[in-house]
Amino acid sequence: MSLQAERMDAELPRNSFDSTAARRRCRAYRKRILDISQQVAALHVAPAFSCIEITDLLYNSLMRREANGGYRDVFLMSKGHGCMIQYVILEEQGLLSRQDLDLYCKPNGRLGAHPDYETPGIVASTGSLGHGLGMATGQAYAEKLKGTDTLIYCVLSDGEFQEGSTWEAVMMAANLRLDNLIAFMDYNDFGGLERMSEGHQAFYPLVPKAEAFGWESIEVDGHDEEAMLDAAIGRRGGRPLLVVCRTVKGKGISYMENVPIWHYRSPNKEEYQQGLRELAEGAG
Ligand SMILES: [Mg+2]
């Protein structure tokens, strides 16, 4: 581990992580997203549900805060269609208002189906897939040039690895030895409506492939925040890190899990009520 990585890791919050509180937050986020889904005809519920634990970990545990309450580290959501989880966390933090979310995808609202950098708390406009890792690589390099210890976290989908631009960023980050770049792949085995494992066999094996490109990589359960936290903290340094997070698209709602149509659909009233019941039953 480099001296810089060692110093940074010493400040990460392993001992203060509260798994019970994290589960409670994630359940509340899922409920809030379900509530919002009743205001609009179509919303990316399932893609957001697969990366809720990843995003919660970043905002509420992993990213370091400044004395003024802002973040010292940077989060970039490359899979822009998963941004509902970002919106509800930013609402919780007071950067977005309840009215902002009530007007999601409506006339006069400022929140669209994909994140916009002019929104408070969002650093990059994404949703055109395959660009987020390149932006994160550029920002990580800029931080290196400035001599800061800022960490750049990027959440990207497995489907984005169908884009050549993602692989260009993978190579560039390795060339530049950007050990301040930590990427979390939301590995839900879907690229839109298609199974990655059925349509893109050359994508595998993931961890050896990332290592062959010059990254450090580890595969963990993407709904287990402690496992992901350990992966980030335990990195050796000197190289960028890719955490391959095994996830379930639509995680937490039985009729959504791994069912392709839920990539882009809002539950009807009956489905909404069932979703609420299942979230309540899964409380623990
Ligand atoms: Mg996917």
PDB file of C-alpha atoms and ligand atoms in Angstrom:
ATOM      1  CA  MET A   1       0.000   0.000   0.000  1.00  0.00           C
ATOM      2  CA  SER A   2       1.308   3.435  -0.896  1.00  0.00           C
ATOM      3  CA  LEU A   3       1.891   5.929   1.888  1.00  0.00           C
ATOM      4  CA  GLN A   4      -0.868   8.080   0.459  1.00  0.00           C
ATOM      5  CA  ALA A   5      -3.349   5.185   0.419  1.00  0.00           C
ATOM      6  CA  GLU A   6      -2.335   4.202   3.940  1.00  0.00           C
ATOM      7  CA  ARG A   7      -2.974   7.711   5.183  1.00  0.00           C
ATOM      8  CA  MET A   8      -6.331   7.905   3.421  1.00  0.00           C
ATOM      9  CA  ASP A   9      -7.486   4.514   4.662  1.00  0.00           C
ATOM     10  CA  ALA A  10      -6.693   5.437   8.230  1.00  0.00           C
ATOM     11  CA  GLU A  11      -9.487   7.980   7.977  1.00  0.00           C
ATOM     12  CA  LEU A  12     -12.105   5.627   6.549  1.00  0.00           C
ATOM     13  CA  PRO A  13     -14.950   4.726   8.870  1.00  0.00           C
ATOM     14  CA  ARG A  14     -14.648   0.944   9.330  1.00  0.00           C
ATOM     15  CA  ASN A  15     -15.153   0.952  13.057  1.00  0.00           C
ATOM     16  CA  SER A  16     -18.125   3.289  13.009  1.00  0.00           C
ATOM     17  CA  PHE A  17     -20.092   1.396  10.341  1.00  0.00           C
ATOM     18  CA  ASP A  18     -23.578   0.497  11.583  1.00  0.00           C
ATOM     19  CA  SER A  19     -25.115  -2.272   9.457  1.00  0.00           C
ATOM     20  CA  THR A  20     -28.516  -2.032  11.165  1.00  0.00           C
ATOM     21  CA  ALA A  21     -28.744   1.673  10.422  1.00  0.00           C
ATOM     22  CA  ALA A  22     -27.637   1.041   6.833  1.00  0.00           C
ATOM     23  CA  ARG A  23     -30.391  -1.556   6.293  1.00  0.00           C
ATOM     24  CA  ARG A  24     -32.938   0.831   7.767  1.00  0.00           C
ATOM     25  CA  ARG A  25     -31.837   3.631   5.453  1.00  0.00           C
ATOM     26  CA  CYS A  26     -31.906   1.406   2.373  1.00  0.00           C
ATOM     27  CA  ARG A  27     -35.411   0.193   3.186  1.00  0.00           C
ATOM     28  CA  ALA A  28     -36.551   3.817   3.559  1.00  0.00           C
ATOM     29  CA  TYR A  29     -34.918   4.762   0.259  1.00  0.00           C
ATOM     30  CA  ARG A  30     -36.706   1.912  -1.523  1.00  0.00           C
ATOM     31  CA  LYS A  31     -40.015   3.014  -0.055  1.00  0.00           C
ATOM     32  CA  ARG A  32     -39.432   6.627  -1.053  1.00  0.00           C
ATOM     33  CA  ILE A  33     -38.636   5.582  -4.626  1.00  0.00           C
ATOM     34  CA  LEU A  34     -41.775   3.438  -4.736  1.00  0.00           C
ATOM     35  CA  ASP A  35     -43.769   6.453  -3.538  1.00  0.00           C
ATOM     36  CA  ILE A  36     -42.344   8.633  -6.297  1.00  0.00           C
ATOM     37  CA  SER A  37     -43.097   5.929  -8.851  1.00  0.00           C
ATOM     38  CA  GLN A  38     -46.779   6.570  -8.227  1.00  0.00           C
ATOM     39  CA  GLN A  39     -46.460  10.115  -9.561  1.00  0.00           C
ATOM     40  CA  VAL A  40     -45.116   9.237 -13.009  1.00  0.00           C
ATOM     41  CA  ALA A  41     -45.925   6.608 -15.589  1.00  0.00           C
ATOM     42  CA  ALA A  42     -42.413   5.329 -16.000  1.00  0.00           C
ATOM     43  CA  LEU A  43     -39.431   5.368 -13.689  1.00  0.00           C
ATOM     44  CA  HIS A  44     -36.246   3.308 -13.516  1.00  0.00           C
ATOM     45  CA  VAL A  45     -37.129   1.552 -10.253  1.00  0.00           C
ATOM     46  CA  ALA A  46     -35.264  -1.718 -10.707  1.00  0.00           C
ATOM     47  CA  PRO A  47     -31.956  -0.179 -11.889  1.00  0.00           C
ATOM     48  CA  ALA A  48     -32.009   2.091  -8.826  1.00  0.00           C
ATOM     49  CA  PHE A  49     -32.855  -0.770  -6.473  1.00  0.00           C
ATOM     50  CA  SER A  50     -29.839  -2.781  -7.596  1.00  0.00           C
ATOM     51  CA  CYS A  51     -27.395  -0.049  -6.545  1.00  0.00           C
ATOM     52  CA  ILE A  52     -29.074   1.255  -3.379  1.00  0.00           C
ATOM     53  CA  GLU A  53     -26.620  -0.362  -0.959  1.00  0.00           C
ATOM     54  CA  ILE A  54     -23.643   0.760  -3.065  1.00  0.00           C
ATOM     55  CA  THR A  55     -24.866   4.349  -3.151  1.00  0.00           C
ATOM     56  CA  ASP A  56     -25.853   4.378   0.520  1.00  0.00           C
ATOM     57  CA  LEU A  57     -22.389   3.130   1.443  1.00  0.00           C
ATOM     58  CA  LEU A  58     -20.743   5.895  -0.529  1.00  0.00           C
ATOM     59  CA  TYR A  59     -22.842   8.784   0.734  1.00  0.00           C
ATOM     60  CA  ASN A  60     -23.327   7.679   4.314  1.00  0.00           C
ATOM     61  CA  SER A  61     -20.125   5.828   5.183  1.00  0.00           C
ATOM     62  CA  LEU A  62     -17.305   5.861   2.681  1.00  0.00           C
ATOM     63  CA  MET A  63     -17.017   9.409   1.416  1.00  0.00           C
ATOM     64  CA  ARG A  64     -15.291  11.717   3.859  1.00  0.00           C
ATOM     65  CA  ARG A  65     -16.969  14.921   4.957  1.00  0.00           C
ATOM     66  CA  GLU A  66     -15.612  18.420   5.310  1.00  0.00           C
ATOM     67  CA  ALA A  67     -16.148  20.464   8.442  1.00  0.00           C
ATOM     68  CA  ASN A  68     -18.836  22.464   6.605  1.00  0.00           C
ATOM     69  CA  GLY A  69     -20.832  19.287   5.918  1.00  0.00           C
ATOM     70  CA  GLY A  70     -19.827  19.001   2.278  1.00  0.00           C
ATOM     71  CA  TYR A  71     -17.990  16.027   0.854  1.00  0.00           C
ATOM     72  CA  ARG A  72     -14.242  15.917   0.524  1.00  0.00           C
ATOM     73  CA  ASP A  73     -14.494  12.987  -1.894  1.00  0.00           C
ATOM     74  CA  VAL A  74     -16.408  12.917  -5.155  1.00  0.00           C
ATOM     75  CA  PHE A  75     -19.209  10.624  -6.308  1.00  0.00           C
ATOM     76  CA  LEU A  76     -20.097  10.196  -9.955  1.00  0.00           C
ATOM     77  CA  MET A  77     -23.108   8.092 -10.977  1.00  0.00           C
ATOM     78  CA  SER A  78     -22.207   6.819 -14.427  1.00  0.00           C
ATOM     79  CA  LYS A  79     -25.353   4.677 -14.739  1.00  0.00           C
ATOM     80  CA  GLY A  80     -27.485   7.789 -14.851  1.00  0.00           C
ATOM     81  CA  HIS A  81     -30.754   5.891 -15.099  1.00  0.00           C
ATOM     82  CA  GLY A  82     -30.152   4.733 -11.513  1.00  0.00           C
ATOM     83  CA  CYS A  83     -30.237   8.323 -10.249  1.00  0.00           C
ATOM     84  CA  MET A  84     -33.434   7.986  -8.190  1.00  0.00           C
ATOM     85  CA  ILE A  85     -31.334   6.695  -5.319  1.00  0.00           C
ATOM     86  CA  GLN A  86     -29.138   9.765  -5.636  1.00  0.00           C
ATOM     87  CA  TYR A  87     -32.165  12.050  -5.615  1.00  0.00           C
ATOM     88  CA  VAL A  88     -33.672  10.542  -2.473  1.00  0.00           C
ATOM     89  CA  ILE A  89     -30.357  10.724  -0.619  1.00  0.00           C
ATOM     90  CA  LEU A  90     -29.848  14.331  -1.697  1.00  0.00           C
ATOM     91  CA  GLU A  91     -33.386  15.040  -0.478  1.00  0.00           C
ATOM     92  CA  GLU A  92     -32.535  13.480   2.868  1.00  0.00           C
ATOM     93  CA  GLN A  93     -29.431  15.657   3.067  1.00  0.00           C
ATOM     94  CA  GLY A  94     -31.405  18.798   2.306  1.00  0.00           C
ATOM     95  CA  LEU A  95     -29.779  19.543  -1.048  1.00  0.00           C
ATOM     96  CA  LEU A  96     -33.052  18.750  -2.817  1.00  0.00           C
ATOM     97  CA  SER A  97     -36.514  19.556  -1.520  1.00  0.00           C
ATOM     98  CA  ARG A  98     -39.595  17.383  -1.267  1.00  0.00           C
ATOM     99  CA  GLN A  99     -41.136  19.573  -3.953  1.00  0.00           C
ATOM    100  CA  ASP A 100     -38.166  18.867  -6.233  1.00  0.00           C
ATOM    101  CA  LEU A 101     -38.917  15.162  -6.004  1.00  0.00           C
ATOM    102  CA  ASP A 102     -42.677  15.687  -6.236  1.00  0.00           C
ATOM    103  CA  LEU A 103     -42.024  17.389  -9.577  1.00  0.00           C
ATOM    104  CA  TYR A 104     -39.755  14.629 -10.848  1.00  0.00           C
ATOM    105  CA  CYS A 105     -40.110  14.376 -14.639  1.00  0.00           C
ATOM    106  CA  LYS A 106     -42.935  16.922 -14.624  1.00  0.00           C
ATOM    107  CA  PRO A 107     -43.280  20.346 -16.257  1.00  0.00           C
ATOM    108  CA  ASN A 108     -41.559  23.025 -14.147  1.00  0.00           C
ATOM    109  CA  GLY A 109     -39.595  20.395 -12.249  1.00  0.00           C
ATOM    110  CA  ARG A 110     -35.812  20.375 -12.277  1.00  0.00           C
ATOM    111  CA  LEU A 111     -35.211  16.644 -11.889  1.00  0.00           C
ATOM    112  CA  GLY A 112     -35.173  14.564 -15.020  1.00  0.00           C
ATOM    113  CA  ALA A 113     -34.854  10.838 -15.603  1.00  0.00           C
ATOM    114  CA  HIS A 114     -31.080  11.257 -15.731  1.00  0.00           C
ATOM    115  CA  PRO A 115     -28.863  13.417 -13.514  1.00  0.00           C
ATOM    116  CA  ASP A 116     -27.826  16.897 -14.564  1.00  0.00           C
ATOM    117  CA  TYR A 117     -24.700  18.619 -13.269  1.00  0.00           C
ATOM    118  CA  GLU A 118     -26.679  21.781 -12.552  1.00  0.00           C
ATOM    119  CA  THR A 119     -28.571  19.888  -9.831  1.00  0.00           C
ATOM    120  CA  PRO A 120     -27.172  20.494  -6.324  1.00  0.00           C
ATOM    121  CA  GLY A 121     -24.977  17.607  -5.246  1.00  0.00           C
ATOM    122  CA  ILE A 122     -24.530  16.153  -8.728  1.00  0.00           C
ATOM    123  CA  VAL A 123     -21.153  16.625 -10.379  1.00  0.00           C
ATOM    124  CA  ALA A 124     -21.762  15.245 -13.866  1.00  0.00           C
ATOM    125  CA  SER A 125     -24.553  14.819 -16.370  1.00  0.00           C
ATOM    126  CA  THR A 126     -24.811  11.148 -17.185  1.00  0.00           C
ATOM    127  CA  GLY A 127     -27.249   8.716 -18.693  1.00  0.00           C
ATOM    128  CA  SER A 128     -25.589   8.561 -22.058  1.00  0.00           C
ATOM    129  CA  LEU A 129     -23.897   5.370 -21.000  1.00  0.00           C
ATOM    130  CA  GLY A 130     -20.195   4.652 -21.133  1.00  0.00           C
ATOM    131  CA  HIS A 131     -18.938   8.143 -20.319  1.00  0.00           C
ATOM    132  CA  GLY A 132     -18.892   8.220 -16.534  1.00  0.00           C
ATOM    133  CA  LEU A 133     -15.708   6.239 -15.992  1.00  0.00           C
ATOM    134  CA  GLY A 134     -13.888   8.500 -18.458  1.00  0.00           C
ATOM    135  CA  MET A 135     -15.049  11.579 -16.554  1.00  0.00           C
ATOM    136  CA  ALA A 136     -14.077   9.999 -13.254  1.00  0.00           C
ATOM    137  CA  THR A 137     -10.658   9.117 -14.663  1.00  0.00           C
ATOM    138  CA  GLY A 138     -10.143  12.703 -15.773  1.00  0.00           C
ATOM    139  CA  GLN A 139     -11.153  14.033 -12.388  1.00  0.00           C
ATOM    140  CA  ALA A 140      -8.921  11.549 -10.571  1.00  0.00           C
ATOM    141  CA  TYR A 141      -6.002  12.611 -12.742  1.00  0.00           C
ATOM    142  CA  ALA A 142      -6.750  16.268 -12.065  1.00  0.00           C
ATOM    143  CA  GLU A 143      -6.706  15.616  -8.326  1.00  0.00           C
ATOM    144  CA  LYS A 144      -3.342  13.883  -8.702  1.00  0.00           C
ATOM    145  CA  LEU A 145      -1.959  16.866 -10.585  1.00  0.00           C
ATOM    146  CA  LYS A 146      -3.230  19.200  -7.882  1.00  0.00           C
ATOM    147  CA  GLY A 147      -1.664  17.007  -5.199  1.00  0.00           C
ATOM    148  CA  THR A 148      -4.873  16.494  -3.216  1.00  0.00           C
ATOM    149  CA  ASP A 149      -5.915  13.280  -1.463  1.00  0.00           C
ATOM    150  CA  THR A 150      -9.479  13.469  -2.812  1.00  0.00           C
ATOM    151  CA  LEU A 151     -10.900  10.093  -3.791  1.00  0.00           C
ATOM    152  CA  ILE A 152     -13.097   9.726  -6.872  1.00  0.00           C
ATOM    153  CA  TYR A 153     -15.864   7.142  -6.614  1.00  0.00           C
ATOM    154  CA  CYS A 154     -17.709   6.032  -9.724  1.00  0.00           C
ATOM    155  CA  VAL A 155     -20.718   3.703  -9.908  1.00  0.00           C
ATOM    156  CA  LEU A 156     -21.200   2.173 -13.296  1.00  0.00           C
ATOM    157  CA  SER A 157     -23.330  -0.604 -14.663  1.00  0.00           C
ATOM    158  CA  ASP A 158     -22.150  -3.888 -16.095  1.00  0.00           C
ATOM    159  CA  GLY A 159     -23.997  -2.937 -19.278  1.00  0.00           C
ATOM    160  CA  GLU A 160     -21.667   0.039 -19.686  1.00  0.00           C
ATOM    161  CA  PHE A 161     -18.841  -2.370 -20.364  1.00  0.00           C
ATOM    162  CA  GLN A 162     -20.406  -2.887 -23.787  1.00  0.00           C
ATOM    163  CA  GLU A 163     -19.127   0.601 -24.593  1.00  0.00           C
ATOM    164  CA  GLY A 164     -15.623   1.037 -25.999  1.00  0.00           C
ATOM    165  CA  SER A 165     -15.265   4.328 -24.154  1.00  0.00           C
ATOM    166  CA  THR A 166     -15.461   2.464 -20.830  1.00  0.00           C
ATOM    167  CA  TRP A 167     -12.502   0.281 -21.821  1.00  0.00           C
ATOM    168  CA  GLU A 168     -10.538   3.341 -22.941  1.00  0.00           C
ATOM    169  CA  ALA A 169     -11.010   4.776 -19.458  1.00  0.00           C
ATOM    170  CA  VAL A 170     -10.015   1.442 -17.906  1.00  0.00           C
ATOM    171  CA  MET A 171      -6.735   1.550 -19.827  1.00  0.00           C
ATOM    172  CA  MET A 172      -6.067   5.233 -19.171  1.00  0.00           C
ATOM    173  CA  ALA A 173      -6.682   4.977 -15.434  1.00  0.00           C
ATOM    174  CA  ALA A 174      -4.250   2.059 -15.274  1.00  0.00           C
ATOM    175  CA  ASN A 175      -1.659   3.907 -17.372  1.00  0.00           C
ATOM    176  CA  LEU A 176      -1.836   6.830 -14.963  1.00  0.00           C
ATOM    177  CA  ARG A 177      -1.827   4.556 -11.888  1.00  0.00           C
ATOM    178  CA  LEU A 178      -4.809   6.391 -10.459  1.00  0.00           C
ATOM    179  CA  ASP A 179      -5.065   4.820  -7.031  1.00  0.00           C
ATOM    180  CA  ASN A 180      -7.436   7.630  -6.055  1.00  0.00           C
ATOM    181  CA  LEU A 181     -10.092   6.161  -8.377  1.00  0.00           C
ATOM    182  CA  ILE A 182     -12.461   3.530  -6.988  1.00  0.00           C
ATOM    183  CA  ALA A 183     -15.138   2.165  -9.308  1.00  0.00           C
ATOM    184  CA  PHE A 184     -18.096   0.068  -8.200  1.00  0.00           C
ATOM    185  CA  MET A 185     -19.622  -2.054 -10.935  1.00  0.00           C
ATOM    186  CA  ASP A 186     -23.330  -2.691 -10.360  1.00  0.00           C
ATOM    187  CA  TYR A 187     -23.114  -6.244 -11.655  1.00  0.00           C
ATOM    188  CA  ASN A 188     -26.802  -7.131 -11.951  1.00  0.00           C
ATOM    189  CA  ASP A 189     -26.235  -9.182 -15.106  1.00  0.00           C
ATOM    190  CA  PHE A 190     -28.530  -7.009 -17.182  1.00  0.00           C
ATOM    191  CA  GLY A 191     -27.705  -4.495 -19.865  1.00  0.00           C
ATOM    192  CA  GLY A 192     -31.115  -2.922 -20.351  1.00  0.00           C
ATOM    193  CA  LEU A 193     -33.433  -5.844 -21.030  1.00  0.00           C
ATOM    194  CA  GLU A 194     -30.737  -8.331 -21.980  1.00  0.00           C
ATOM    195  CA  ARG A 195     -28.772 -10.712 -19.783  1.00  0.00           C
ATOM    196  CA  MET A 196     -25.070  -9.816 -20.003  1.00  0.00           C
ATOM    197  CA  SER A 197     -24.134 -13.437 -19.374  1.00  0.00           C
ATOM    198  CA  GLU A 198     -26.183 -14.552 -22.370  1.00  0.00           C
ATOM    199  CA  GLY A 199     -25.239 -11.882 -24.879  1.00  0.00           C
ATOM    200  CA  HIS A 200     -21.684 -10.959 -23.892  1.00  0.00           C
ATOM    201  CA  GLN A 201     -19.753 -14.047 -22.872  1.00  0.00           C
ATOM    202  CA  ALA A 202     -16.425 -12.370 -23.677  1.00  0.00           C
ATOM    203  CA  PHE A 203     -17.118 -10.013 -20.778  1.00  0.00           C
ATOM    204  CA  TYR A 204     -16.040 -12.720 -18.321  1.00  0.00           C
ATOM    205  CA  PRO A 205     -14.209 -13.450 -16.086  1.00  0.00           C
ATOM    206  CA  LEU A 206     -14.506  -9.966 -14.632  1.00  0.00           C
ATOM    207  CA  VAL A 207     -11.868  -9.756 -11.903  1.00  0.00           C
ATOM    208  CA  PRO A 208      -9.008 -11.322 -13.905  1.00  0.00           C
ATOM    209  CA  LYS A 209      -9.930  -9.125 -16.851  1.00  0.00           C
ATOM    210  CA  ALA A 210      -9.744  -5.952 -14.759  1.00  0.00           C
ATOM    211  CA  GLU A 211      -6.428  -7.104 -13.269  1.00  0.00           C
ATOM    212  CA  ALA A 212      -5.066  -7.846 -16.741  1.00  0.00           C
ATOM    213  CA  PHE A 213      -5.801  -4.225 -17.603  1.00  0.00           C
ATOM    214  CA  GLY A 214      -3.715  -3.059 -14.647  1.00  0.00           C
ATOM    215  CA  TRP A 215      -6.418  -2.548 -12.038  1.00  0.00           C
ATOM    216  CA  GLU A 216      -6.815  -4.086  -8.630  1.00  0.00           C
ATOM    217  CA  SER A 217     -10.168  -5.864  -8.492  1.00  0.00           C
ATOM    218  CA  ILE A 218     -12.334  -7.867  -6.145  1.00  0.00           C
ATOM    219  CA  GLU A 219     -15.851  -9.319  -6.426  1.00  0.00           C
ATOM    220  CA  VAL A 220     -18.273  -9.008  -3.515  1.00  0.00           C
ATOM    221  CA  ASP A 221     -21.999  -9.081  -2.708  1.00  0.00           C
ATOM    222  CA  GLY A 222     -23.315  -5.695  -3.827  1.00  0.00           C
ATOM    223  CA  HIS A 223     -26.086  -5.731  -1.216  1.00  0.00           C
ATOM    224  CA  ASP A 224     -23.603  -6.333   1.633  1.00  0.00           C
ATOM    225  CA  GLU A 225     -22.274  -2.935   2.626  1.00  0.00           C
ATOM    226  CA  GLU A 226     -19.691  -4.307   5.036  1.00  0.00           C
ATOM    227  CA  ALA A 227     -18.193  -6.475   2.293  1.00  0.00           C
ATOM    228  CA  MET A 228     -17.993  -3.497  -0.053  1.00  0.00           C
ATOM    229  CA  LEU A 229     -16.551  -1.293   2.664  1.00  0.00           C
ATOM    230  CA  ASP A 230     -13.859  -3.866   3.399  1.00  0.00           C
ATOM    231  CA  ALA A 231     -13.061  -4.096  -0.321  1.00  0.00           C
ATOM    232  CA  ALA A 232     -12.576  -0.335  -0.584  1.00  0.00           C
ATOM    233  CA  ILE A 233     -10.589   0.027   2.621  1.00  0.00           C
ATOM    234  CA  GLY A 234      -8.489  -3.055   1.980  1.00  0.00           C
ATOM    235  CA  ARG A 235      -7.202  -1.977  -1.378  1.00  0.00           C
ATOM    236  CA  ARG A 236      -3.466  -2.248  -1.802  1.00  0.00           C
ATOM    237  CA  GLY A 237      -2.993   1.091  -3.554  1.00  0.00           C
ATOM    238  CA  GLY A 238      -0.829   2.053  -6.485  1.00  0.00           C
ATOM    239  CA  ARG A 239      -3.593   1.161  -8.960  1.00  0.00           C
ATOM    240  CA  PRO A 240      -7.238   2.021  -9.507  1.00  0.00           C
ATOM    241  CA  LEU A 241      -9.713  -0.352  -7.872  1.00  0.00           C
ATOM    242  CA  LEU A 242     -12.731  -2.001  -9.457  1.00  0.00           C
ATOM    243  CA  VAL A 243     -15.161  -3.513  -6.967  1.00  0.00           C
ATOM    244  CA  VAL A 244     -17.382  -5.924  -8.858  1.00  0.00           C
ATOM    245  CA  CYS A 245     -20.638  -5.850  -6.889  1.00  0.00           C
ATOM    246  CA  ARG A 246     -22.980  -8.784  -7.494  1.00  0.00           C
ATOM    247  CA  THR A 247     -26.457  -7.318  -7.365  1.00  0.00           C
ATOM    248  CA  VAL A 248     -30.054  -8.213  -8.155  1.00  0.00           C
ATOM    249  CA  LYS A 249     -31.964  -5.869 -10.421  1.00  0.00           C
ATOM    250  CA  GLY A 250     -35.117  -4.817  -8.565  1.00  0.00           C
ATOM    251  CA  LYS A 251     -33.669  -6.064  -5.262  1.00  0.00           C
ATOM    252  CA  GLY A 252     -36.215  -6.212  -2.445  1.00  0.00           C
ATOM    253  CA  ILE A 253     -39.457  -6.550  -4.424  1.00  0.00           C
ATOM    254  CA  SER A 254     -40.229 -10.122  -5.495  1.00  0.00           C
ATOM    255  CA  TYR A 255     -42.075  -9.361  -8.726  1.00  0.00           C
ATOM    256  CA  MET A 256     -39.325  -7.003  -9.872  1.00  0.00           C
ATOM    257  CA  GLU A 257     -36.245  -9.072  -9.151  1.00  0.00           C
ATOM    258  CA  ASN A 258     -34.556 -10.041 -12.421  1.00  0.00           C
ATOM    259  CA  VAL A 259     -37.716  -9.363 -14.453  1.00  0.00           C
ATOM    260  CA  PRO A 260     -36.627  -7.272 -17.469  1.00  0.00           C
ATOM    261  CA  ILE A 261     -39.790  -5.174 -17.880  1.00  0.00           C
ATOM    262  CA  TRP A 262     -39.027  -3.459 -14.569  1.00  0.00           C
ATOM    263  CA  HIS A 263     -36.024  -1.786 -16.127  1.00  0.00           C
ATOM    264  CA  TYR A 264     -38.439   1.004 -16.982  1.00  0.00           C
ATOM    265  CA  ARG A 265     -41.900   0.794 -15.516  1.00  0.00           C
ATOM    266  CA  SER A 266     -43.826   2.169 -12.576  1.00  0.00           C
ATOM    267  CA  PRO A 267     -45.885  -0.199 -10.404  1.00  0.00           C
ATOM    268  CA  ASN A 268     -49.661   0.086 -10.583  1.00  0.00           C
ATOM    269  CA  LYS A 269     -51.607   0.622  -7.350  1.00  0.00           C
ATOM    270  CA  GLU A 270     -51.810  -3.084  -6.467  1.00  0.00           C
ATOM    271  CA  GLU A 271     -48.148  -3.661  -7.249  1.00  0.00           C
ATOM    272  CA  TYR A 272     -47.228  -0.597  -5.215  1.00  0.00           C
ATOM    273  CA  GLN A 273     -49.121  -1.890  -2.166  1.00  0.00           C
ATOM    274  CA  GLN A 274     -47.525  -5.300  -2.512  1.00  0.00           C
ATOM    275  CA  GLY A 275     -44.108  -3.634  -2.735  1.00  0.00           C
ATOM    276  CA  LEU A 276     -44.742  -1.751   0.493  1.00  0.00           C
ATOM    277  CA  ARG A 277     -45.807  -4.950   2.245  1.00  0.00           C
ATOM    278  CA  GLU A 278     -42.715  -6.794   1.082  1.00  0.00           C
ATOM    279  CA  LEU A 279     -40.427  -4.006   2.241  1.00  0.00           C
ATOM    280  CA  ALA A 280     -42.123  -4.009   5.631  1.00  0.00           C
ATOM    281  CA  GLU A 281     -41.893  -7.807   5.899  1.00  0.00           C
ATOM    282  CA  GLY A 282     -38.215  -7.690   4.999  1.00  0.00           C
ATOM    283  CA  ALA A 283     -37.516  -5.266   7.816  1.00  0.00           C
ATOM    284  CA  GLY A 284     -34.877  -6.473  10.186  1.00  0.00           C
TER     285      GLY A 284
HETATM  286 MG    MG B   1     -26.753  -3.925 -15.449  1.00  0.00          MG
END
